[in-house]
Amino acid sequence: MDERSTDTDGGLQTLADSASAGTGAPQQPFPMPETTPPQQQPVKISCTRGLAAWLLRNNVSIAFTSYQTGRLYLVGVDAQERVSFHERYFARAMGLWADPQRILLATLFQLWRLENVLGPEQRTNEGADRHYVPRVAHTTGDLDIHDVAVMADGRIVFVNTSYSCLALLSPVHSFRVFWKPSFISKLAPEDRCHLNGLAMRDGMPAYVTAVCQSNIINGWRDRRAEGGCVIDVTTDAVISDRLSMPHSPRLHQDKLWLLNSGTGYLGTVDLASGEFVPRTFCPGFLRGLAFRNGHALVGLSLPRDGSFSGLALDAELKKRDAEPWCGVQIIELSTGNIVEWIRLEGGVTELFDVQVIPGVRHATATGILADEIQHFVTFEAAAKPPSATP
């Protein structure tokens, strides 16, 4: 096992002098430490010895969030083929969507768009092949945004947990309603059913998860152990109502996968019968699910007193004589075995979302609090005017 601690203040966030045509490099390096209030306890991050090789073999980086401490983590492999952990502060960092060029990140009252500013041949001074810079923050107010996705037409859709609906961004208002469960009688900031997860099919919302079908303020808190449901967005049909705090539904290889978080199991839901078929037990409260080349990446949190207590997960951990984890576990789908992992101990105890970024080896980001963001400037070259007609 290789153990490495994160550098909370971050490293250099500047580009090497290798700007390609059409993009200007920053004017000068600014290795400014990032102040990250509130200050967190020290964090120890450890991982398996094989994680770097797994990332290289599968040609990905990993992104995950901790809303408890407000951190976006980027995990990749540096030039020396060591695992690189990079973190930046975003208040209540939650839902993630990522591709090689862009990251979408839901936070306390905004939805951020971070853009990669590196050209194909550019690298940062740290050797990163992607550097994500916050470019747009859409202010929504506190909607307790959970999962985030991009539709086929480019619109951003997100789970508006506070108002129990799926929502789109609005240029004028906090959000535009896209869909709500039929059992929700009124749109109100009451988190009635704890709508939390979104599965996409062909660029459109297909299924959502909720803790229950409650239609009263915070009604889900009395239904945590059972009654968790999967709802078909296109038909409003409840596919299953026998789950325990389900999260992170994802369609993968023609199956609906999700995290039956109250039990600690990753598994699939039979769309005809609604039966949950467990695949692998992970020792923690599960949120965040992504797939890559026959593997599932699952986020784990320590059970929290109150919302996470009194669940089947507690009994399962006791039966296995196990302590809960906070981290990311990588599961081989063909066997159900956990083949690689990342573990966080100390100040970080809860994660929310996990994404893979394909085709990216080593990613870094500019934070929003340090002076660095004021001085990190890139630009597009002006388009050449059409040549004059003789």
CSV table of C-alpha atoms in Angstrom, one decimal:
chain,number,residue,atom,x,y,z
A,1,MET,CA,0.0,0.0,0.0
A,2,ASP,CA,1.3,3.4,-1.0
A,3,GLU,CA,0.4,6.2,1.5
A,4,ARG,CA,0.5,9.8,0.5
A,5,SER,CA,-0.8,12.9,2.2
A,6,THR,CA,-2.5,15.7,0.3
A,7,ASP,CA,-1.0,19.1,0.0
A,8,THR,CA,-4.0,21.1,1.3
A,9,ASP,CA,-2.5,24.4,0.0
A,10,GLY,CA,-2.1,23.0,-3.5
A,11,GLY,CA,0.9,23.4,-5.7
A,12,LEU,CA,1.9,25.5,-8.7
A,13,GLN,CA,-1.1,26.1,-10.9
A,14,THR,CA,0.7,27.7,-13.9
A,15,LEU,CA,1.4,26.6,-17.4
A,16,ALA,CA,4.8,25.9,-18.8
A,17,ASP,CA,6.0,28.1,-21.6
A,18,SER,CA,4.6,25.8,-24.3
A,19,ALA,CA,1.5,27.7,-25.4
A,20,SER,CA,0.1,26.4,-28.6
A,21,ALA,CA,-1.3,28.7,-31.3
A,22,GLY,CA,-4.5,30.5,-30.2
A,23,THR,CA,-3.9,30.2,-26.5
A,24,GLY,CA,-1.9,32.5,-24.3
A,25,ALA,CA,-0.1,31.2,-21.2
A,26,PRO,CA,-0.4,33.0,-17.9
A,27,GLN,CA,1.7,36.1,-17.5
A,28,GLN,CA,3.7,34.8,-14.5
A,29,PRO,CA,3.6,32.0,-11.9
A,30,PHE,CA,1.6,32.5,-8.8
A,31,PRO,CA,2.2,29.6,-6.4
A,32,MET,CA,-0.1,31.2,-3.8
A,33,PRO,CA,-1.4,29.0,-1.0
A,34,GLU,CA,-5.2,28.7,-0.9
A,35,THR,CA,-6.9,29.7,2.3
A,36,THR,CA,-9.7,27.1,2.9
A,37,PRO,CA,-12.1,28.3,5.6
A,38,PRO,CA,-13.3,26.6,7.7
A,39,GLN,CA,-10.0,25.0,8.5
A,40,GLN,CA,-10.2,21.2,8.5
A,41,GLN,CA,-8.4,18.6,10.6
A,42,PRO,CA,-5.4,17.0,9.1
A,43,VAL,CA,-6.3,14.4,6.4
A,44,LYS,CA,-4.4,11.2,5.7
A,45,ILE,CA,-5.0,9.7,2.2
A,46,SER,CA,-3.8,6.2,1.5
A,47,CYS,CA,-4.3,4.0,-1.6
A,48,THR,CA,-3.4,0.6,-3.0
A,49,ARG,CA,0.0,0.1,-4.6
A,50,GLY,CA,-1.8,-0.8,-7.8
A,51,LEU,CA,-3.9,2.3,-8.2
A,52,ALA,CA,-1.4,4.2,-10.4
A,53,ALA,CA,-1.1,1.3,-12.7
A,54,TRP,CA,-4.9,0.9,-12.8
A,55,LEU,CA,-5.4,4.6,-13.7
A,56,LEU,CA,-2.7,4.3,-16.5
A,57,ARG,CA,-4.1,1.0,-17.8
A,58,ASN,CA,-7.6,2.5,-18.0
A,59,ASN,CA,-6.5,5.9,-19.2
A,60,VAL,CA,-8.5,7.9,-16.6
A,61,SER,CA,-8.3,10.3,-13.8
A,62,ILE,CA,-10.8,10.3,-10.9
A,63,ALA,CA,-12.7,13.2,-9.5
A,64,PHE,CA,-14.7,13.1,-6.3
A,65,THR,CA,-16.2,15.5,-3.8
A,66,SER,CA,-16.6,16.0,-0.1
A,67,TYR,CA,-19.5,18.3,0.8
A,68,GLN,CA,-18.7,18.0,4.5
A,69,THR,CA,-15.4,19.8,4.0
A,70,GLY,CA,-16.1,21.5,0.7
A,71,ARG,CA,-13.4,19.8,-1.4
A,72,LEU,CA,-13.0,18.8,-5.0
A,73,TYR,CA,-10.4,16.1,-5.3
A,74,LEU,CA,-8.6,15.2,-8.6
A,75,VAL,CA,-6.7,11.9,-8.6
A,76,GLY,CA,-4.2,11.1,-11.4
A,77,VAL,CA,-0.7,9.9,-12.2
A,78,ASP,CA,2.3,12.3,-12.3
A,79,ALA,CA,5.3,12.1,-14.6
A,80,GLN,CA,7.1,9.8,-12.1
A,81,GLU,CA,4.1,7.4,-12.3
A,82,ARG,CA,3.1,8.2,-8.7
A,83,VAL,CA,-0.5,8.8,-7.7
A,84,SER,CA,-1.2,12.5,-7.6
A,85,PHE,CA,-3.9,13.9,-5.2
A,86,HIS,CA,-5.0,17.5,-5.9
A,87,GLU,CA,-7.7,19.3,-4.0
A,88,ARG,CA,-9.5,22.6,-4.2
A,89,TYR,CA,-12.1,24.2,-1.9
A,90,PHE,CA,-15.7,24.8,-3.1
A,91,ALA,CA,-18.3,25.3,-0.3
A,92,ARG,CA,-20.4,22.2,0.0
A,93,ALA,CA,-19.0,20.5,-3.1
A,94,MET,CA,-21.6,17.9,-4.2
A,95,GLY,CA,-22.8,16.7,-7.6
A,96,LEU,CA,-20.2,16.3,-10.3
A,97,TRP,CA,-20.2,15.8,-14.1
A,98,ALA,CA,-17.0,15.6,-16.0
A,99,ASP,CA,-15.5,15.1,-19.4
A,100,PRO,CA,-11.9,15.8,-20.5
A,101,GLN,CA,-12.7,19.5,-21.3
A,102,ARG,CA,-15.1,20.5,-18.6
A,103,ILE,CA,-16.2,19.8,-15.0
A,104,LEU,CA,-19.6,20.8,-13.6
A,105,LEU,CA,-19.8,21.1,-9.8
A,106,ALA,CA,-22.8,21.8,-7.6
A,107,THR,CA,-22.0,23.8,-4.5
A,108,LEU,CA,-23.8,25.5,-1.6
A,109,PHE,CA,-25.7,28.0,-3.7
A,110,GLN,CA,-24.0,27.9,-7.1
A,111,LEU,CA,-23.4,25.5,-10.0
A,112,TRP,CA,-19.8,26.0,-11.3
A,113,ARG,CA,-18.5,25.3,-14.8
A,114,LEU,CA,-14.7,24.7,-14.8
A,115,GLU,CA,-13.0,24.6,-18.2
A,116,ASN,CA,-9.7,23.0,-19.2
A,117,VAL,CA,-7.4,25.7,-20.5
A,118,LEU,CA,-4.6,23.5,-21.8
A,119,GLY,CA,-4.1,22.7,-25.5
A,120,PRO,CA,-3.2,19.2,-26.6
A,121,GLU,CA,0.5,19.6,-26.2
A,122,GLN,CA,0.5,21.9,-23.2
A,123,ARG,CA,1.4,20.9,-19.6
A,124,THR,CA,1.5,22.8,-16.3
A,125,ASN,CA,4.7,23.3,-14.4
A,126,GLU,CA,3.5,20.2,-12.4
A,127,GLY,CA,3.2,18.2,-15.5
A,128,ALA,CA,-0.6,18.1,-15.6
A,129,ASP,CA,-2.2,17.5,-19.0
A,130,ARG,CA,-5.5,19.1,-17.9
A,131,HIS,CA,-6.0,22.3,-15.8
A,132,TYR,CA,-9.5,23.2,-15.0
A,133,VAL,CA,-10.3,26.9,-14.3
A,134,PRO,CA,-13.6,28.2,-12.8
A,135,ARG,CA,-15.2,30.2,-15.6
A,136,VAL,CA,-19.0,30.4,-14.9
A,137,ALA,CA,-20.9,30.2,-11.7
A,138,HIS,CA,-24.7,30.1,-12.0
A,139,THR,CA,-26.2,31.3,-8.8
A,140,THR,CA,-29.2,29.2,-7.9
A,141,GLY,CA,-29.6,29.8,-4.2
A,142,ASP,CA,-29.4,26.9,-1.7
A,143,LEU,CA,-31.3,24.1,-3.6
A,144,ASP,CA,-29.3,21.2,-2.1
A,145,ILE,CA,-28.3,20.1,-5.6
A,146,HIS,CA,-27.4,16.5,-5.8
A,147,ASP,CA,-26.7,14.7,-9.1
A,148,VAL,CA,-25.8,16.8,-12.2
A,149,ALA,CA,-25.8,15.8,-15.9
A,150,VAL,CA,-25.7,17.3,-19.4
A,151,MET,CA,-28.5,16.5,-21.8
A,152,ALA,CA,-28.1,15.7,-25.5
A,153,ASP,CA,-28.9,19.3,-26.4
A,154,GLY,CA,-26.3,20.7,-24.0
A,155,ARG,CA,-28.6,21.8,-21.3
A,156,ILE,CA,-27.6,21.1,-17.7
A,157,VAL,CA,-30.2,19.1,-15.7
A,158,PHE,CA,-29.8,18.6,-11.9
A,159,VAL,CA,-31.6,17.0,-9.0
A,160,ASN,CA,-33.1,19.9,-7.0
A,161,THR,CA,-33.4,18.0,-3.7
A,162,SER,CA,-34.8,20.9,-1.7
A,163,TYR,CA,-37.8,21.3,-4.1
A,164,SER,CA,-38.2,17.6,-4.9
A,165,CYS,CA,-37.8,18.0,-8.7
A,166,LEU,CA,-35.5,17.8,-11.6
A,167,ALA,CA,-34.5,21.3,-12.7
A,168,LEU,CA,-32.7,23.2,-15.5
A,169,LEU,CA,-30.8,26.4,-15.2
A,170,SER,CA,-32.7,29.6,-15.9
A,171,PRO,CA,-31.0,32.9,-17.1
A,172,VAL,CA,-33.4,34.9,-14.9
A,173,HIS,CA,-34.5,32.7,-12.0
A,174,SER,CA,-32.9,30.2,-9.6
A,175,PHE,CA,-34.1,27.3,-11.7
A,176,ARG,CA,-36.7,26.0,-14.2
A,177,VAL,CA,-38.7,23.0,-13.4
A,178,PHE,CA,-38.1,20.0,-15.7
A,179,TRP,CA,-40.0,17.2,-14.0
A,180,LYS,CA,-41.4,16.3,-10.6
A,181,PRO,CA,-42.7,13.0,-9.1
A,182,SER,CA,-46.4,12.7,-9.5
A,183,PHE,CA,-46.8,12.2,-5.7
A,184,ILE,CA,-45.3,15.6,-5.0
A,185,SER,CA,-48.3,17.9,-4.8
A,186,LYS,CA,-46.4,21.2,-4.5
A,187,LEU,CA,-43.0,22.7,-5.3
A,188,ALA,CA,-41.7,24.0,-2.0
A,189,PRO,CA,-38.3,24.0,-0.3
A,190,GLU,CA,-39.2,21.2,2.0
A,191,ASP,CA,-37.1,18.2,0.9
A,192,ARG,CA,-40.2,16.0,1.1
A,193,CYS,CA,-38.9,12.7,-0.4
A,194,HIS,CA,-35.2,13.4,-0.6
A,195,LEU,CA,-34.9,13.1,-4.4
A,196,ASN,CA,-31.2,12.6,-4.9
A,197,GLY,CA,-30.0,10.5,-7.9
A,198,LEU,CA,-30.3,10.7,-11.7
A,199,ALA,CA,-29.7,8.1,-14.4
A,200,MET,CA,-29.4,9.3,-18.0
A,201,ARG,CA,-30.3,7.4,-21.2
A,202,ASP,CA,-29.3,8.7,-24.6
A,203,GLY,CA,-28.8,12.2,-23.2
A,204,MET,CA,-32.1,12.4,-21.4
A,205,PRO,CA,-33.2,11.8,-17.8
A,206,ALA,CA,-34.4,8.3,-17.5
A,207,TYR,CA,-34.7,7.3,-13.8
A,208,VAL,CA,-34.3,9.0,-10.4
A,209,THR,CA,-33.9,7.7,-6.9
A,210,ALA,CA,-35.6,9.0,-3.7
A,211,VAL,CA,-35.6,7.9,-0.1
A,212,CYS,CA,-39.4,7.5,-0.1
A,213,GLN,CA,-42.6,8.8,-1.6
A,214,SER,CA,-43.4,11.3,1.2
A,215,ASN,CA,-45.3,14.4,0.4
A,216,ILE,CA,-44.7,16.3,3.6
A,217,ILE,CA,-41.7,18.4,4.8
A,218,ASN,CA,-38.7,16.2,5.6
A,219,GLY,CA,-41.0,13.2,5.5
A,220,TRP,CA,-38.1,11.0,4.2
A,221,ARG,CA,-36.4,11.1,7.6
A,222,ASP,CA,-38.9,8.7,9.0
A,223,ARG,CA,-38.6,6.4,6.0
A,224,ARG,CA,-34.8,5.9,5.9
A,225,ALA,CA,-34.7,2.1,6.5
A,226,GLU,CA,-37.2,1.1,3.8
A,227,GLY,CA,-39.4,2.5,1.1
A,228,GLY,CA,-36.6,3.9,-1.0
A,229,CYS,CA,-37.7,4.1,-4.6
A,230,VAL,CA,-36.7,4.2,-8.3
A,231,ILE,CA,-39.0,6.3,-10.5
A,232,ASP,CA,-39.2,6.2,-14.3
A,233,VAL,CA,-39.0,9.8,-15.4
A,234,THR,CA,-40.8,9.2,-18.7
A,235,THR,CA,-43.8,7.3,-17.3
A,236,ASP,CA,-43.9,8.5,-13.7
A,237,ALA,CA,-44.0,4.8,-12.7
A,238,VAL,CA,-42.4,3.7,-9.5
A,239,ILE,CA,-40.1,0.8,-10.6
A,240,SER,CA,-39.1,-0.2,-7.0
A,241,ASP,CA,-40.1,0.9,-3.5
A,242,ARG,CA,-38.2,-1.7,-1.5
A,243,LEU,CA,-34.8,0.0,-1.2
A,244,SER,CA,-33.0,1.7,1.7
A,245,MET,CA,-31.8,5.3,1.0
A,246,PRO,CA,-30.8,4.6,-2.6
A,247,HIS,CA,-28.4,6.9,-4.4
A,248,SER,CA,-26.5,7.3,-7.7
A,249,PRO,CA,-28.6,5.4,-10.2
A,250,ARG,CA,-26.6,4.8,-13.4
A,251,LEU,CA,-27.5,2.9,-16.6
A,252,HIS,CA,-24.5,0.7,-17.6
A,253,GLN,CA,-24.5,-2.2,-20.1
A,254,ASP,CA,-28.3,-2.2,-20.3
A,255,LYS,CA,-28.7,-2.6,-16.5
A,256,LEU,CA,-29.8,0.0,-13.9
A,257,TRP,CA,-27.1,0.0,-11.2
A,258,LEU,CA,-27.4,2.0,-8.0
A,259,LEU,CA,-26.2,2.2,-4.4
A,260,ASN,CA,-28.6,0.8,-1.9
A,261,SER,CA,-26.9,3.0,0.6
A,262,GLY,CA,-28.8,2.0,3.7
A,263,THR,CA,-27.5,-1.5,3.3
A,264,GLY,CA,-24.0,-0.9,2.0
A,265,TYR,CA,-24.5,-2.7,-1.3
A,266,LEU,CA,-23.8,-1.9,-4.9
A,267,GLY,CA,-26.2,-3.7,-7.2
A,268,THR,CA,-28.8,-3.7,-9.9
A,269,VAL,CA,-32.5,-3.2,-10.0
A,270,ASP,CA,-34.6,-5.4,-12.2
A,271,LEU,CA,-36.8,-3.0,-14.2
A,272,ALA,CA,-39.6,-5.5,-14.6
A,273,SER,CA,-39.9,-6.8,-11.0
A,274,GLY,CA,-38.3,-4.0,-9.1
A,275,GLU,CA,-36.1,-6.5,-7.3
A,276,PHE,CA,-32.7,-5.3,-6.1
A,277,VAL,CA,-29.9,-7.7,-6.9
A,278,PRO,CA,-26.9,-7.0,-4.6
A,279,ARG,CA,-23.4,-7.3,-6.2
A,280,THR,CA,-20.8,-6.1,-3.7
A,281,PHE,CA,-20.8,-4.9,-0.1
A,282,CYS,CA,-18.7,-1.9,0.6
A,283,PRO,CA,-18.1,-0.9,4.2
A,284,GLY,CA,-19.6,2.6,4.4
A,285,PHE,CA,-22.6,4.7,3.5
A,286,LEU,CA,-22.5,4.8,-0.3
A,287,ARG,CA,-22.8,7.8,-2.6
A,288,GLY,CA,-21.2,8.4,-6.0
A,289,LEU,CA,-20.9,5.8,-8.7
A,290,ALA,CA,-19.0,5.7,-12.0
A,291,PHE,CA,-17.9,3.0,-14.5
A,292,ARG,CA,-14.8,2.3,-16.6
A,293,ASN,CA,-13.8,-0.8,-18.5
A,294,GLY,CA,-15.6,-3.4,-16.5
A,295,HIS,CA,-15.1,-1.7,-13.1
A,296,ALA,CA,-17.4,0.4,-10.8
A,297,LEU,CA,-16.0,3.2,-8.7
A,298,VAL,CA,-18.0,3.7,-5.5
A,299,GLY,CA,-17.8,6.5,-3.0
A,300,LEU,CA,-18.0,5.6,0.8
A,301,SER,CA,-18.7,7.8,3.8
A,302,LEU,CA,-18.7,7.2,7.5
A,303,PRO,CA,-22.2,6.7,8.9
A,304,ARG,CA,-23.4,9.9,10.5
A,305,ASP,CA,-25.5,10.0,13.7
A,306,GLY,CA,-29.0,10.9,12.8
A,307,SER,CA,-29.6,10.6,9.1
A,308,PHE,CA,-27.4,7.5,8.7
A,309,SER,CA,-28.2,5.7,12.0
A,310,GLY,CA,-30.5,2.8,12.5
A,311,LEU,CA,-29.9,1.3,9.1
A,312,ALA,CA,-29.2,-2.3,8.0
A,313,LEU,CA,-25.7,-1.0,7.2
A,314,ASP,CA,-25.0,-0.9,11.0
A,315,ALA,CA,-25.9,-4.6,11.5
A,316,GLU,CA,-23.9,-5.6,8.3
A,317,LEU,CA,-20.8,-3.9,9.6
A,318,LYS,CA,-21.2,-5.5,13.0
A,319,LYS,CA,-21.7,-9.0,11.4
A,320,ARG,CA,-18.5,-8.6,9.4
A,321,ASP,CA,-16.6,-7.2,12.4
A,322,ALA,CA,-15.7,-4.2,10.3
A,323,GLU,CA,-15.2,-0.5,10.7
A,324,PRO,CA,-16.7,1.9,8.1
A,325,TRP,CA,-14.6,3.6,5.5
A,326,CYS,CA,-14.5,7.0,3.9
A,327,GLY,CA,-13.0,6.8,0.4
A,328,VAL,CA,-13.4,5.3,-3.1
A,329,GLN,CA,-13.4,1.6,-3.9
A,330,ILE,CA,-12.9,0.2,-7.4
A,331,ILE,CA,-14.9,-3.0,-8.0
A,332,GLU,CA,-14.3,-5.5,-10.8
A,333,LEU,CA,-17.8,-6.2,-12.1
A,334,SER,CA,-17.1,-9.7,-13.4
A,335,THR,CA,-16.1,-11.0,-9.9
A,336,GLY,CA,-17.5,-8.4,-7.5
A,337,ASN,CA,-14.0,-8.1,-6.0
A,338,ILE,CA,-12.6,-4.8,-4.7
A,339,VAL,CA,-9.4,-4.5,-6.7
A,340,GLU,CA,-8.2,-0.9,-5.8
A,341,TRP,CA,-9.1,1.7,-3.2
A,342,ILE,CA,-8.5,5.2,-1.9
A,343,ARG,CA,-9.0,5.8,1.9
A,344,LEU,CA,-9.4,9.2,3.7
A,345,GLU,CA,-8.9,9.4,7.4
A,346,GLY,CA,-9.1,12.4,9.8
A,347,GLY,CA,-10.8,15.6,8.8
A,348,VAL,CA,-12.8,14.1,5.8
A,349,THR,CA,-15.5,11.7,6.8
A,350,GLU,CA,-18.1,12.1,4.0
A,351,LEU,CA,-18.0,12.0,0.3
A,352,PHE,CA,-20.8,12.7,-2.2
A,353,ASP,CA,-20.0,12.1,-5.9
A,354,VAL,CA,-17.4,10.2,-8.0
A,355,GLN,CA,-16.6,10.6,-11.7
A,356,VAL,CA,-14.0,9.2,-14.0
A,357,ILE,CA,-12.4,11.6,-16.5
A,358,PRO,CA,-11.5,9.5,-19.6
A,359,GLY,CA,-8.3,10.3,-21.5
A,360,VAL,CA,-6.8,12.4,-18.7
A,361,ARG,CA,-3.7,11.3,-16.9
A,362,HIS,CA,-3.0,14.1,-14.5
A,363,ALA,CA,-5.5,16.9,-13.7
A,364,THR,CA,-5.3,20.0,-11.6
A,365,ALA,CA,-7.5,23.0,-11.0
A,366,THR,CA,-7.5,26.7,-10.0
A,367,GLY,CA,-9.2,27.5,-6.7
A,368,ILE,CA,-11.6,30.3,-6.2
A,369,LEU,CA,-10.2,31.7,-2.9
A,370,ALA,CA,-6.5,32.4,-3.5
A,371,ASP,CA,-5.0,35.4,-5.3
A,372,GLU,CA,-4.1,33.0,-8.0
A,373,ILE,CA,-7.5,33.2,-9.6
A,374,GLN,CA,-7.1,36.9,-10.1
A,375,HIS,CA,-3.9,36.6,-12.1
A,376,PHE,CA,-4.3,33.3,-13.9
A,377,VAL,CA,-5.0,34.7,-17.4
A,378,THR,CA,-5.3,32.8,-20.7
A,379,PHE,CA,-6.7,34.1,-23.9
A,380,GLU,CA,-7.8,33.1,-27.4
A,381,ALA,CA,-5.9,34.7,-30.4
A,382,ALA,CA,-8.0,36.9,-32.6
A,383,ALA,CA,-9.3,35.3,-35.7
A,384,LYS,CA,-7.4,36.2,-38.9
A,385,PRO,CA,-9.4,38.6,-41.1
A,386,PRO,CA,-10.3,37.3,-44.5
A,387,SER,CA,-7.7,38.1,-47.1
A,388,ALA,CA,-8.6,41.1,-49.3
A,389,THR,CA,-9.9,40.2,-52.8
A,390,PRO,CA,-7.4,41.5,-55.4
